[in-house]
Amino acid sequence: VQLQASGGGLVQAGASLRLSCAASGRIFSSDSMGWFRQATGKEREFVASIRWGAGTTYYADPVKGRFTISRNKAENTVYLQMNGLKPEDTAVYYCGIGRSPWDMDYWGKGTQVTVSS
């Protein structure tokens, strides 16, 4: 499976962005896709994930209520709608696919999200 993320950019605090991650190859119902992020000088951290089959979603506490993950099965694409962006959301965002909502086996190249204050 290859993953291609897009949608990052430079925005002001309070703005919205939508990230997309298109997957080539087959995605199984037992798979999960997710978004992680890595800020400069910090470790990669979990942001949100979704079980491909059931659509169950999971979120990190800092983004609950602001970010929404969704999927389009027909297009093999997962989205991350980010509202109310804060400067602390600045990071490179990576999409991944794996057997667990919190443990990705394959990663796409990241997309930079920068939020200015």
XYZ file of N, CA, C and O in Angstrom:
468
model
N 0.839 -1.187 0.000
C 0.000 0.000 0.000
C 0.876 1.239 0.000
O 1.826 1.323 0.776
N 0.553 2.181 -0.861
C 1.245 3.472 -0.864
C 0.259 4.549 -0.463
O -0.906 4.521 -0.846
N 0.737 5.492 0.310
C -0.114 6.549 0.843
C 0.392 7.905 0.379
O 1.593 8.167 0.433
N -0.513 8.746 -0.051
C -0.162 10.080 -0.509
C -0.998 11.105 0.241
O -2.211 11.176 0.058
N -0.322 11.877 1.086
C -1.009 12.893 1.886
C -0.912 14.253 1.212
O 0.078 14.561 0.542
N -1.932 15.059 1.415
C -1.943 16.410 0.866
C -2.851 17.294 1.713
O -3.593 16.796 2.566
N -2.771 18.599 1.468
C -3.692 19.517 2.115
C -3.097 20.412 3.170
O -3.794 21.266 3.731
N -1.826 20.239 3.478
C -1.213 21.091 4.478
C -1.040 22.508 3.976
O -1.292 22.816 2.814
N -0.621 23.388 4.872
C -0.395 24.767 4.478
C -0.121 25.644 5.665
O 0.028 25.174 6.797
N -0.053 26.941 5.378
C 0.184 27.956 6.402
C -1.118 28.717 6.612
O -1.672 29.281 5.658
N -1.609 28.705 7.851
C -2.862 29.391 8.170
C -2.712 30.143 9.477
O -1.778 29.894 10.247
N -3.666 31.023 9.726
C -3.674 31.742 10.995
C -4.455 30.952 12.041
O -5.308 30.113 11.704
N -4.199 31.241 13.277
C -4.916 30.593 14.371
C -6.415 30.791 14.188
O -6.867 31.879 13.816
N -7.172 29.724 14.426
C -8.611 29.774 14.277
C -9.101 29.289 12.925
O -10.298 29.028 12.752
N -8.197 29.160 11.981
C -8.579 28.746 10.631
C -8.791 27.238 10.572
O -8.580 26.511 11.554
N -9.198 26.785 9.397
C -9.445 25.361 9.158
C -8.603 24.864 7.989
O -8.259 25.635 7.085
N -8.299 23.595 8.030
C -7.636 22.910 6.921
C -8.208 21.504 6.840
O -8.637 20.948 7.862
N -8.169 20.939 5.656
C -8.555 19.541 5.500
C -7.417 18.784 4.839
O -6.999 19.128 3.724
N -6.936 17.788 5.528
C -5.897 16.927 4.990
C -6.544 15.711 4.329
O -7.573 15.215 4.786
N -5.922 15.256 3.263
C -6.381 14.058 2.569
C -5.246 13.059 2.479
O -4.075 13.448 2.390
N -5.593 11.799 2.483
C -4.594 10.743 2.322
C -5.203 9.674 1.431
O -6.144 8.987 1.839
N -4.668 9.561 0.231
C -5.150 8.584 -0.727
C -4.273 7.342 -0.679
O -3.039 7.448 -0.706
N -4.900 6.201 -0.609
C -4.168 4.934 -0.545
C -4.320 4.164 -1.846
O -5.421 4.057 -2.379
N -3.202 3.663 -2.326
C -3.240 2.773 -3.496
C -3.174 1.351 -2.973
O -2.553 1.079 -1.961
N -3.812 0.441 -3.656
C -3.838 -0.923 -3.185
C -5.061 -1.190 -2.331
O -5.821 -0.284 -1.997
N -5.200 -2.436 -1.946
C -6.399 -2.843 -1.223
C -6.295 -2.508 0.256
O -5.244 -2.701 0.872
N -7.388 -2.026 0.812
C -7.500 -1.791 2.246
C -8.512 -2.777 2.786
O -9.628 -2.865 2.284
N -8.141 -3.514 3.789
C -9.010 -4.525 4.363
C -9.884 -3.919 5.461
O -9.516 -2.939 6.100
N -11.034 -4.542 5.680
C -11.956 -4.051 6.710
C -11.316 -4.059 8.086
O -11.692 -3.273 8.953
N -10.358 -4.937 8.285
C -9.689 -5.034 9.588
C -8.604 -3.968 9.764
O -8.063 -3.829 10.855
N -8.295 -3.239 8.709
C -7.269 -2.204 8.798
C -7.809 -0.953 9.469
O -9.019 -0.717 9.520
N -6.869 -0.154 9.922
C -7.169 1.185 10.418
C -6.267 2.170 9.698
O -5.142 1.826 9.337
N -6.776 3.346 9.494
C -5.959 4.425 8.954
C -5.960 5.568 9.953
O -6.956 5.790 10.651
N -4.850 6.252 10.009
C -4.764 7.291 11.018
C -3.835 8.411 10.638
O -3.099 8.344 9.653
N -3.892 9.451 11.437
C -3.025 10.608 11.311
C -2.206 10.764 12.578
O -2.741 10.675 13.685
N -0.935 10.964 12.367
C -0.008 11.283 13.441
C 0.685 12.585 13.060
O 0.649 13.003 11.915
N 1.298 13.220 14.022
C 2.021 14.451 13.715
C 3.322 14.512 14.493
O 3.453 13.916 15.554
N 4.253 15.249 13.926
C 5.550 15.404 14.569
C 5.982 16.855 14.474
O 6.227 17.373 13.380
N 6.048 17.493 15.616
C 6.534 18.863 15.684
C 8.056 18.856 15.787
O 8.650 17.853 16.206
N 8.651 19.941 15.426
C 10.110 20.038 15.454
C 10.631 19.757 16.860
O 10.166 20.351 17.831
N 11.556 18.825 16.944
C 12.173 18.503 18.215
C 11.354 17.593 19.107
O 11.748 17.329 20.249
N 10.218 17.119 18.596
C 9.362 16.244 19.402
C 9.159 14.909 18.704
O 9.414 14.766 17.509
N 8.669 13.956 19.452
C 8.390 12.646 18.880
C 7.053 12.672 18.128
O 6.196 13.515 18.405
N 6.928 11.741 17.215
C 5.665 11.618 16.489
C 4.571 11.208 17.467
O 4.763 10.330 18.309
N 3.404 11.852 17.339
C 2.320 11.555 18.258
C 1.028 11.269 17.505
O 0.784 11.781 16.411
N 0.204 10.475 18.148
C -1.092 10.106 17.594
C -2.018 11.315 17.562
O -2.058 12.104 18.513
N -2.781 11.435 16.465
C -3.769 12.508 16.349
C -5.176 11.924 16.275
O -6.034 12.251 17.088
N -5.412 11.070 15.295
C -6.737 10.488 15.099
C -6.621 9.263 14.217
O -5.682 9.156 13.418
N -7.578 8.359 14.354
C -7.597 7.182 13.489
C -9.014 6.689 13.318
O -9.926 7.087 14.059
N -9.181 5.826 12.330
C -10.501 5.302 12.016
C -10.370 3.857 11.569
O -9.459 3.509 10.821
N -11.234 3.034 12.072
C -11.276 1.639 11.624
C -11.951 1.611 10.259
O -13.067 2.114 10.117
N -11.257 1.016 9.285
C -11.737 1.100 7.913
C -13.100 0.461 7.735
O -13.958 0.981 7.039
N -13.310 -0.688 8.358
C -14.570 -1.396 8.173
C -15.718 -0.753 8.934
O -16.728 -0.361 8.352
N -15.587 -0.608 10.225
C -16.677 -0.145 11.072
C -16.812 1.371 11.100
O -17.866 1.895 11.444
N -15.729 2.060 10.801
C -15.774 3.519 10.849
C -15.624 4.099 12.236
O -15.801 5.304 12.422
N -15.286 3.283 13.203
C -15.074 3.777 14.560
C -13.881 4.727 14.568
O -12.847 4.437 13.975
N -14.050 5.840 15.264
C -12.998 6.854 15.276
C -12.385 7.015 16.658
O -13.035 6.760 17.677
N -11.148 7.479 16.671
C -10.398 7.689 17.902
C -9.639 9.006 17.763
O -9.143 9.330 16.681
N -9.542 9.729 18.861
C -8.883 11.033 18.835
C -7.984 11.221 20.040
O -8.280 10.753 21.139
N -6.895 11.939 19.818
C -6.070 12.372 20.936
C -6.797 13.499 21.661
O -7.512 14.292 21.041
N -6.602 13.598 22.955
C -7.302 14.613 23.744
C -7.112 16.044 23.227
O -8.071 16.822 23.195
N -5.903 16.429 22.808
C -5.725 17.829 22.377
C -6.544 18.237 21.153
O -6.710 19.426 20.893
N -7.036 17.264 20.390
C -7.751 17.608 19.164
C -9.230 17.268 19.226
O -9.976 17.595 18.290
N -9.666 16.644 20.294
C -11.076 16.282 20.410
C -11.954 17.531 20.330
O -11.659 18.549 20.962
N -13.001 17.423 19.530
C -13.905 18.550 19.369
C -13.482 19.544 18.309
O -14.259 20.414 17.918
N -12.246 19.423 17.829
C -11.761 20.344 16.784
C -11.462 19.609 15.481
O -11.671 20.165 14.406
N -10.961 18.396 15.581
C -10.596 17.623 14.395
C -11.613 16.504 14.177
O -12.143 15.938 15.127
N -11.832 16.177 12.914
C -12.721 15.087 12.558
C -12.064 14.233 11.486
O -11.663 14.756 10.432
N -11.960 12.946 11.756
C -11.421 12.025 10.765
C -12.582 11.308 10.088
O -13.588 10.983 10.726
N -12.444 11.092 8.796
C -13.482 10.390 8.048
C -12.828 9.620 6.907
O -11.644 9.817 6.612
N -13.600 8.761 6.283
C -13.042 7.985 5.180
C -14.046 7.904 4.047
O -15.253 7.964 4.262
N -13.519 7.719 2.850
C -14.330 7.466 1.678
C -13.853 6.136 1.117
O -12.778 6.050 0.515
N -14.641 5.105 1.331
C -14.211 3.769 0.924
C -14.074 3.665 -0.586
O -13.167 3.007 -1.090
N -14.967 4.296 -1.309
C -14.943 4.198 -2.774
C -13.673 4.800 -3.355
O -13.192 4.364 -4.395
N -13.124 5.802 -2.657
C -11.929 6.475 -3.154
C -10.684 6.072 -2.386
O -9.612 6.636 -2.625
N -10.819 5.140 -1.443
C -9.651 4.719 -0.640
C -8.933 5.917 -0.036
O -7.700 6.004 -0.070
N -9.707 6.823 0.507
C -9.136 8.068 1.019
C -9.618 8.328 2.435
O -10.784 8.092 2.753
N -8.727 8.808 3.252
C -9.070 9.233 4.599
C -8.809 10.734 4.698
O -7.872 11.254 4.089
N -9.670 11.398 5.441
C -9.584 12.853 5.584
C -9.396 13.238 7.046
O -9.832 12.514 7.948
N -8.783 14.372 7.259
C -8.714 14.958 8.589
C -9.145 16.417 8.467
O -8.399 17.247 7.946
N -10.356 16.696 8.930
C -10.850 18.058 8.954
C -10.388 18.706 10.248
O -10.705 18.212 11.332
N -9.637 19.782 10.116
C -9.068 20.446 11.286
C -9.660 21.841 11.398
O -9.434 22.684 10.527
N -10.425 22.060 12.446
C -11.037 23.360 12.698
C -10.429 23.977 13.952
O -9.889 23.263 14.800
N -10.555 25.276 14.066
C -10.033 25.946 15.251
C -8.560 25.688 15.481
O -8.135 25.434 16.613
N -7.785 25.770 14.421
C -6.361 25.452 14.542
C -5.642 26.389 15.496
O -5.959 27.591 15.576
N -4.694 25.825 16.203
C -3.899 26.560 17.190
C -2.421 26.469 16.797
O -2.012 25.519 16.119
N -1.614 27.419 17.249
C -0.180 27.341 16.941
C 0.445 26.013 17.370
O 1.350 25.509 16.685
N -0.043 25.437 18.446
C 0.511 24.162 18.908
C 0.141 22.989 18.004
O 0.642 21.875 18.203
N -0.711 23.203 17.031
C -1.002 22.168 16.041
C 0.047 22.127 14.927
O 0.012 21.241 14.071
N 0.940 23.088 14.933
C 1.989 23.130 13.915
C 2.852 21.878 13.983
O 3.386 21.534 15.040
N 2.960 21.199 12.862
C 3.714 19.947 12.802
C 3.679 19.415 11.373
O 2.924 19.915 10.531
N 4.473 18.397 11.144
C 4.329 17.608 9.921
C 3.332 16.501 10.239
O 3.491 15.778 11.222
N 2.310 16.406 9.424
C 1.265 15.425 9.634
C 1.478 14.241 8.687
O 1.663 14.427 7.479
N 1.437 13.045 9.263
C 1.647 11.815 8.510
C 0.391 10.955 8.556
O -0.233 10.814 9.620
N 0.048 10.374 7.444
C -1.020 9.381 7.474
C -0.403 7.995 7.425
O 0.696 7.799 6.887
N -1.087 7.065 8.021
C -0.595 5.707 8.071
C -1.732 4.709 7.979
O -2.905 5.061 8.117
N -1.357 3.468 7.752
C -2.321 2.381 7.725
C -1.733 1.217 8.513
O -0.521 0.966 8.449
N -2.577 0.559 9.287
C -2.071 -0.527 10.097
C -3.165 -1.429 10.615
O -4.343 -1.250 10.306
N -2.775 -2.385 11.430
C -3.710 -3.364 11.966
C -4.356 -2.883 13.258
O -5.279 -3.520 13.765
N -3.888 -1.779 13.770
C -4.422 -1.229 15.014
C -4.655 0.268 14.833
O -3.911 0.916 14.109
N -5.657 0.814 15.481
C -5.891 2.264 15.348
C -4.745 3.119 15.872
O -4.672 4.310 15.559
N -3.862 2.543 16.672
C -2.793 3.335 17.267
C -1.405 2.895 16.825
O -0.397 3.439 17.275
N -1.328 1.944 15.905
C -0.048 1.392 15.498
C -0.063 1.185 13.997
O -0.671 0.237 13.505
N 0.571 2.101 13.280
C 0.567 2.038 11.827
C 1.750 1.223 11.312
O 2.850 1.274 11.866
N 1.499 0.481 10.239
C 2.543 -0.348 9.635
C 3.193 0.336 8.436
O 4.365 0.071 8.129
N 2.449 1.161 7.765
C 2.959 1.869 6.593
C 2.608 3.346 6.730
O 1.553 3.698 7.257
N 3.530 4.161 6.208
C 3.367 5.603 6.328
C 3.486 6.262 4.959
O 4.213 5.797 4.086
N 2.791 7.370 4.825
C 2.991 8.211 3.671
C 3.980 9.318 4.013
O 4.380 9.463 5.168
N 4.358 10.085 3.004
C 5.192 11.252 3.276
C 4.332 12.290 3.982
O 3.133 12.373 3.752
N 4.927 13.048 4.828
C 4.173 14.001 5.613
C 3.780 15.244 4.844
O 4.313 15.547 3.777
N 2.845 15.977 5.420
C 2.442 17.259 4.887
C 2.525 18.284 6.017
O 2.065 18.035 7.128
N 3.138 19.419 5.711
C 3.404 20.420 6.741
C 2.159 21.259 7.023
O 1.530 21.779 6.097
N 1.850 21.391 8.293
C 0.794 22.300 8.738
C 1.438 23.318 9.669
O 2.075 22.943 10.660
N 1.304 24.586 9.325
C 1.863 25.659 10.136
C 0.752 26.621 10.503
O 0.044 27.124 9.623
N 0.603 26.864 11.796
C -0.447 27.756 12.288
C 0.224 28.943 12.972
O 0.940 28.766 13.958
N -0.008 30.114 12.443
C 0.601 31.322 13.013
C -0.359 31.955 14.016
O -1.578 31.871 13.882
N 0.212 32.621 14.993
C -0.616 33.255 16.046
C -0.974 34.674 15.690
O -0.477 35.241 14.732
